[in-house]
Coordinates of N, CA and C in Angstrom, one line a residue:
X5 N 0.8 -1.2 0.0 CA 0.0 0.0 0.0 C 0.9 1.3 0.0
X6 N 2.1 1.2 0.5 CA 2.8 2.5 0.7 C 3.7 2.4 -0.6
X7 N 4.4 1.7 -1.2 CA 4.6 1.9 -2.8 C 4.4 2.7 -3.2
X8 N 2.7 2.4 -3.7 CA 1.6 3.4 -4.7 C 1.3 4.7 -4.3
X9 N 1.4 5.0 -3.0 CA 1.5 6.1 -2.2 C 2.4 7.0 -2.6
X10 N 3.7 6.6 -2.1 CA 5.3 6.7 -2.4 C 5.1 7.2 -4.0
X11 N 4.6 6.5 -5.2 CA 5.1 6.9 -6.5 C 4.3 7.9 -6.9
X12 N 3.0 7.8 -6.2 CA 2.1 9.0 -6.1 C 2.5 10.1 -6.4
X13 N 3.3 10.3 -4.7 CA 4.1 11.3 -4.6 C 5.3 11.7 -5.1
X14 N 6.2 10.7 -5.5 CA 7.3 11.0 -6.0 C 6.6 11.6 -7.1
X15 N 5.9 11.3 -8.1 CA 5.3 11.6 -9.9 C 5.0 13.1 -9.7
X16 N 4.1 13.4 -8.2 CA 3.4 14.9 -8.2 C 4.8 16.0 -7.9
X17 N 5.7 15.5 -7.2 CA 7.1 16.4 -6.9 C 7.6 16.6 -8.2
X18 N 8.3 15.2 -8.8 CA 8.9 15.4 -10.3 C 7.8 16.7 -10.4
X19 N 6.8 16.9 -11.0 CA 5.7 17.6 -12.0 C 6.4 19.0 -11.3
X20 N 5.9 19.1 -9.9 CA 6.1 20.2 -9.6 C 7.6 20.8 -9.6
X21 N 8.7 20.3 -9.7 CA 9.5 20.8 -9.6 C 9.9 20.9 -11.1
X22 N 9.4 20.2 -12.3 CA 9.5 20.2 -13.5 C 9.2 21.8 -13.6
X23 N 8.1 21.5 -13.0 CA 7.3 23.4 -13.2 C 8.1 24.5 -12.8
X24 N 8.5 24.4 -12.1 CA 9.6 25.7 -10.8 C 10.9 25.8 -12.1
X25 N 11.5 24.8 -13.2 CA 12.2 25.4 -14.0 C 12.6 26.6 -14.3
X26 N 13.4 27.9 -14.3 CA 13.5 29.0 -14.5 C 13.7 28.8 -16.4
X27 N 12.3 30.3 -16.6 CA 13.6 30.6 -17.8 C 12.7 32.0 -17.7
X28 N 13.9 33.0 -17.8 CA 13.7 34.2 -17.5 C 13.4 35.1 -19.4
X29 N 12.0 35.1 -19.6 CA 11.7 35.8 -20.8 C 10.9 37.0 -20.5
X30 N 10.8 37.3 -19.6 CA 10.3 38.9 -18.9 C 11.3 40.0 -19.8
X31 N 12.4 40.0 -19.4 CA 13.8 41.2 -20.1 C 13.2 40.9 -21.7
X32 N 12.9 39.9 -22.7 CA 13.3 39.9 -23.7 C 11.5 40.7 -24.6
X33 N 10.6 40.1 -23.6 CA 9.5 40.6 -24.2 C 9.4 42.0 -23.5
X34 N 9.7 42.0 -22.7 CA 9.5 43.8 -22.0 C 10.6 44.9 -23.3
X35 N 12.4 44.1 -23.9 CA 12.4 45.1 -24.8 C 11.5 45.3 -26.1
X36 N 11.2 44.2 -26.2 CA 9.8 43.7 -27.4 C 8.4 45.2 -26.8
X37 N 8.2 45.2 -26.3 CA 7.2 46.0 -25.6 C 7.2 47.4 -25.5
X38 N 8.6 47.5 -24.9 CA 9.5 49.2 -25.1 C 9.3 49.7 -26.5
X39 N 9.8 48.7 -27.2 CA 10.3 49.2 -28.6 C 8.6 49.4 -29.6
X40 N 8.4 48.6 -29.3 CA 6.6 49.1 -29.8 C 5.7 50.3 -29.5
X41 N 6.6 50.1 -27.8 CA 5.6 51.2 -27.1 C 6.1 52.4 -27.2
X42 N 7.4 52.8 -27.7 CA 7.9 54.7 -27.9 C 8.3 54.9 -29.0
X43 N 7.5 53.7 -30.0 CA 7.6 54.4 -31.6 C 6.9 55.9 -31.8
X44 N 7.1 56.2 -32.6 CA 6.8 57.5 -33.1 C 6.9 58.3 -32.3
X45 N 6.0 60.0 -32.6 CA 6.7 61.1 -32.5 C 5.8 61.8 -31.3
X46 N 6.9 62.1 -30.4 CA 6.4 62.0 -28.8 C 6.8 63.9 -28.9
X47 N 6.0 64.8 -28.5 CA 6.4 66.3 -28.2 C 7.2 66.2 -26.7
X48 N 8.0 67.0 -27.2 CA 9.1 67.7 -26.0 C 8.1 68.3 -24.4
X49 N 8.2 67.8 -23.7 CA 7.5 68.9 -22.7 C 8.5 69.6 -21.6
X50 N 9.7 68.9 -21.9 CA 10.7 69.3 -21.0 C 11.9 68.8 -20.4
X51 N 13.4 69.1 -20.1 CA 14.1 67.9 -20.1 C 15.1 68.7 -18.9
X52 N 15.1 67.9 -18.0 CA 15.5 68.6 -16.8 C 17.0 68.3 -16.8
X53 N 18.0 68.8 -16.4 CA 19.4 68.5 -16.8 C 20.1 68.7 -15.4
X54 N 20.5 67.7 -14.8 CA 21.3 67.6 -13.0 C 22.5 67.3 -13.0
X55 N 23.2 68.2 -12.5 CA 24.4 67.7 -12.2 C 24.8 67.8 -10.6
X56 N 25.5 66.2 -10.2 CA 25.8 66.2 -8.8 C 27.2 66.1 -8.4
X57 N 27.6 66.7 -7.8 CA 29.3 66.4 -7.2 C 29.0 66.9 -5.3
X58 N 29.4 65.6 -5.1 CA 30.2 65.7 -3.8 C 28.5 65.9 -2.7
X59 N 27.1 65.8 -3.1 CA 26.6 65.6 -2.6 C 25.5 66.8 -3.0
X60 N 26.1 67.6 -3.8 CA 25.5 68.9 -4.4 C 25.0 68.8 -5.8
X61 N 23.5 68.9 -5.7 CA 23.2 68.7 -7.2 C 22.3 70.1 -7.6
X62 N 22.4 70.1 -8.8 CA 21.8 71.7 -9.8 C 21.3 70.9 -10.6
X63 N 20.1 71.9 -11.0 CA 19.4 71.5 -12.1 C 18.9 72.3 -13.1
X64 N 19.1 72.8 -14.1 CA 18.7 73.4 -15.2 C 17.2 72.5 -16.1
X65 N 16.6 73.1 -16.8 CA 15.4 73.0 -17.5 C 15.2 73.6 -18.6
X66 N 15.1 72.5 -19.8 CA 15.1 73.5 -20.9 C 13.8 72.8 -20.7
X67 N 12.5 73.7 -21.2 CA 11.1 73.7 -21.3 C 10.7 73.8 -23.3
X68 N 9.8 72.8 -23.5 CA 10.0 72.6 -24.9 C 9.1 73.3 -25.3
X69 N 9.0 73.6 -26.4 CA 8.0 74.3 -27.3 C 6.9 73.6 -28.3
X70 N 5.9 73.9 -28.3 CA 5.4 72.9 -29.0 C 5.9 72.4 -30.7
X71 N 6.6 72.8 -30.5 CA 7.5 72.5 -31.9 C 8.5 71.3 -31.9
X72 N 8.8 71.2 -30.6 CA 9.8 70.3 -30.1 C 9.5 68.9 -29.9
X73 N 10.1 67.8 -30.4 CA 9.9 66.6 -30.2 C 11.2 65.2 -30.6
X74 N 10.4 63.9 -30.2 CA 11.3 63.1 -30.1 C 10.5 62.3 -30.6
X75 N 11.4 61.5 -32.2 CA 10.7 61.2 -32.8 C 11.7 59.6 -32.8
X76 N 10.9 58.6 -32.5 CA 11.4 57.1 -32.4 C 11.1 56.1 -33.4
X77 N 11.8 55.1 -33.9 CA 11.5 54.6 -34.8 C 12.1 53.2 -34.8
X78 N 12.5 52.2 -35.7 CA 12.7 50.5 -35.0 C 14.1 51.0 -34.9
X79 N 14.9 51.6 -36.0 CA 16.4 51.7 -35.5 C 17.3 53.2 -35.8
X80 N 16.2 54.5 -35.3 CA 16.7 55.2 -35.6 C 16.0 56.0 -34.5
X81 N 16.8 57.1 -33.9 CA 15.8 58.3 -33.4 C 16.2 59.3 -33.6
X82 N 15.5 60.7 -33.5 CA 15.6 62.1 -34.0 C 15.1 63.1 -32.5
X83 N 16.3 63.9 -32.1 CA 15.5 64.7 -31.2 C 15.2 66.3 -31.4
X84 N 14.5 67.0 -31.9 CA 13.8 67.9 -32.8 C 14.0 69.2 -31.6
X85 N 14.7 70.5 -31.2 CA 14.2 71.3 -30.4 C 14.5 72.8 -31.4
X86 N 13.2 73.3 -31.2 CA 13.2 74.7 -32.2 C 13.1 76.0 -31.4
X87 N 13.4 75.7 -29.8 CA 12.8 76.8 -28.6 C 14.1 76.9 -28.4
X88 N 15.2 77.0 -29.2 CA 16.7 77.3 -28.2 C 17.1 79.0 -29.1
X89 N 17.0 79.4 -27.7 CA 17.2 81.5 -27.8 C 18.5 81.7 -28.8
X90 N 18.5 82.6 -29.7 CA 19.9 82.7 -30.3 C 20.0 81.9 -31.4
X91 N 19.3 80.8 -31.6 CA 19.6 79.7 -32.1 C 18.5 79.1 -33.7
X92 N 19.1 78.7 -34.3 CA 18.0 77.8 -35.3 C 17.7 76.8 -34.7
X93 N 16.6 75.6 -35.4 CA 16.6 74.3 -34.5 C 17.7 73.6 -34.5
X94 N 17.6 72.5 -33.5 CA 18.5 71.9 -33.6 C 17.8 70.4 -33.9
X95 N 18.9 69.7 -34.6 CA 18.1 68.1 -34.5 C 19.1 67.2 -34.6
X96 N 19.1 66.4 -33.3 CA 20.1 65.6 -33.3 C 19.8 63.7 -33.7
X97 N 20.8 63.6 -34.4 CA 20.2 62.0 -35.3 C 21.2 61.0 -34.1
X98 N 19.9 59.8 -33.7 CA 20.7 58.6 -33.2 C 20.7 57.6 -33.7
X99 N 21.1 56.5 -33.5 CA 21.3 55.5 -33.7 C 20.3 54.3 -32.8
X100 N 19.3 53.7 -32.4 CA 18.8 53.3 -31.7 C 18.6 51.4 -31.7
X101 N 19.2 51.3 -30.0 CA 19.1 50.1 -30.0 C 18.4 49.5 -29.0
X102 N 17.4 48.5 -29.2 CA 16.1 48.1 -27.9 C 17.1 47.2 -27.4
X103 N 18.2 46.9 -26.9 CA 18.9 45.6 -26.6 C 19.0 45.9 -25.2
X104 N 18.2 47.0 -24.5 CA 18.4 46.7 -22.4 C 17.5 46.2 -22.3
X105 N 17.1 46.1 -21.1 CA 15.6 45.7 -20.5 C 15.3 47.0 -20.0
X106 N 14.1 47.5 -20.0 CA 13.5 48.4 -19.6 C 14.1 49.8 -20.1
X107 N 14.8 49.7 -21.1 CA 15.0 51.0 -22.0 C 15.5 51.0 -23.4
X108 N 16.6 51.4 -23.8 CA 17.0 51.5 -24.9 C 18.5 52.6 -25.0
X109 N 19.1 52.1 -26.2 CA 20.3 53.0 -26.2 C 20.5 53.5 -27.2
X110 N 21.2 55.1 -27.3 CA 21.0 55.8 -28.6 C 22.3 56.0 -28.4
X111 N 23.4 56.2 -29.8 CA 24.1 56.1 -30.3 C 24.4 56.9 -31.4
X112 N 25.4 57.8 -31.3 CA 26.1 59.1 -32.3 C 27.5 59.8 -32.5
X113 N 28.3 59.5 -33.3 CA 29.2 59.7 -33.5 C 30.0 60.0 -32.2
X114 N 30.7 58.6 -31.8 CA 31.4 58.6 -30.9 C 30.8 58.7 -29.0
X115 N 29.2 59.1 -29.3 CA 28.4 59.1 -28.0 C 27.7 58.3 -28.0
X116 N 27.3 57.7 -26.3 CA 26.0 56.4 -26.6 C 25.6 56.9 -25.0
X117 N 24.1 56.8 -24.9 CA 23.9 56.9 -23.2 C 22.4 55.9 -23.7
X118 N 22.6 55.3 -22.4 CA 21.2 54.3 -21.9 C 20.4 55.2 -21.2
X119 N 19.4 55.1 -22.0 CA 18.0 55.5 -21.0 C 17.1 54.4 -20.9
X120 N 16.7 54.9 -19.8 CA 15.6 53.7 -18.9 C 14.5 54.5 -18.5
X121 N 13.5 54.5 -19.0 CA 12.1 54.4 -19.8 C 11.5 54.5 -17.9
X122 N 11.8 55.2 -17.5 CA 10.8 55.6 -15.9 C 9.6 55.3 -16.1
X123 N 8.7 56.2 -17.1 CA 7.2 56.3 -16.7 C 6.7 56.0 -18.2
X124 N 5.5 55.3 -18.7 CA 4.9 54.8 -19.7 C 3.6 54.3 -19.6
X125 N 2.9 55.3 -20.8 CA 1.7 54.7 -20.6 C 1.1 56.0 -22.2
X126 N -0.1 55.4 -22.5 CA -0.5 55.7 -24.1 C -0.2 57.1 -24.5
X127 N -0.1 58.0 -23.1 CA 0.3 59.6 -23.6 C 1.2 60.5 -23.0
X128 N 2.2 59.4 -22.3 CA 3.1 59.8 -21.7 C 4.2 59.1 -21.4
X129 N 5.7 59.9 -21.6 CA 6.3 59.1 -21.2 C 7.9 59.7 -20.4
X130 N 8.7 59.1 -19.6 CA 9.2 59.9 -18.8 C 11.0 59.2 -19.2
X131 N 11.9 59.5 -20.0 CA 13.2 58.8 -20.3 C 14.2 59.2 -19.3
X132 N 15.1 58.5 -18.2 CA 16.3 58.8 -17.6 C 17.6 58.2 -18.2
X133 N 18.5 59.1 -18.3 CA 19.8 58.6 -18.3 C 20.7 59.2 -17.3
X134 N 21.6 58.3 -16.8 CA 22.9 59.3 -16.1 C 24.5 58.9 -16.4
X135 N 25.2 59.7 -16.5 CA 26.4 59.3 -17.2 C 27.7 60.2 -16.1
X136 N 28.4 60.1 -16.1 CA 29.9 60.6 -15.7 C 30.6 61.2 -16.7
X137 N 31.3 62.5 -16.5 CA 31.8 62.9 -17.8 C 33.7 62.5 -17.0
X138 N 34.5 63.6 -17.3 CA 35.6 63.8 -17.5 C 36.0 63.8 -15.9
X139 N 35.2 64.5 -15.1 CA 35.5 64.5 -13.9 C 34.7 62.9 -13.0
X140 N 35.1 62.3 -12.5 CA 34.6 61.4 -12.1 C 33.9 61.2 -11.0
X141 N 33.6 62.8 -10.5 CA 32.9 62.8 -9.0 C 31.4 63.4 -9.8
X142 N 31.5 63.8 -10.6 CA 30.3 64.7 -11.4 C 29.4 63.5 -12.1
X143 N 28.4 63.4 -11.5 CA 27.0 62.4 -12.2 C 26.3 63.4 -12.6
X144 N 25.7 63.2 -13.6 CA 25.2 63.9 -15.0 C 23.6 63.0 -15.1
X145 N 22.8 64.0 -15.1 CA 21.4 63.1 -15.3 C 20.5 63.5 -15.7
X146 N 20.0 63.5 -17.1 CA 19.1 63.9 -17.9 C 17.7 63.3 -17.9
X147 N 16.5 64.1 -17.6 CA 15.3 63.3 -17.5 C 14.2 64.0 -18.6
X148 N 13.7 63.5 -19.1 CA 12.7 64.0 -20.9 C 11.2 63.5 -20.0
X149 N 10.6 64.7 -20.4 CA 9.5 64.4 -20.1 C 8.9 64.8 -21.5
X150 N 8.2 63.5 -22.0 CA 7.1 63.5 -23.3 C 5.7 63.2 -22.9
X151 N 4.7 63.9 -24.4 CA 3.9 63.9 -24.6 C 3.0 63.5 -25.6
X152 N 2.1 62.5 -26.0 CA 1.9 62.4 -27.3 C 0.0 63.1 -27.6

């Protein structure tokens, strides 16, 4: 009687521990998801610019114009700003790659910064990056707030 018991149980453990297997496909459909979800052309609403050393951070804001935008595509992006004083527009061409989890990396002659995709959802969206320049105490942190 305790055999059939015994194999019972051994068959239901096998199953369940068959089940508990890892395979981690979250990262690869989430860039799958990113990349679908910040196609096209998102207006500028504002891009807040921080720099921190030594515990001390500043922040500058350039405030966009409705002219201004960020325009995404499967392997390219465009960031469009026509509100800078003094100035013509500017438009800077990337290079775009969905290959993080939860962001994407843009790439241009000689520059690349990863942004990680903060806030999303059908009419908004919120991109961070932070980088280190030349001085290595100085973190640098750019945050884009879009609108579609």
């Amino acid at each position: 009687m305790r055999k059939p018991y015994q194999a019972v149980v051994a068959c239901m453990l096998a199953i369940a521990l068959a089940g508990c297997e890892k395979q981690d496909l979250s990262p690869a459909l989430l860039r799958q998801d990113i990349q679908s979800a910040v196609q096209g052309k998102w207006a500028l609403e504002r891009i807040d610019y921080s720099l921190c050393r030594n515990n001390n951070c500043s922040t500058t804001t350039y405030t966009g114009t409705g002219l201004d935008y960020f325009e995404f595509r499967a392997d390219s992006a465009f960031l469009v700003k026509n509100g800078i004083p003094n100035a013509s527009s500017v438009k800077e061409k990337y290079k775009i790659e969905y290959t993080i989890a939860g962001g994407f990396e843009l790439k241009a002659s000689g520059w690349s910064g990863r942004f990680t995709v903060r806030d999303l959802n059908a009419r908004s969206m919120v991109l961070v990056t932070s980088f280190t320049g030349r001085d290595p105490d100085a973190l640098f942190t750019d945050t884009y707030y879009l609108k579609r």
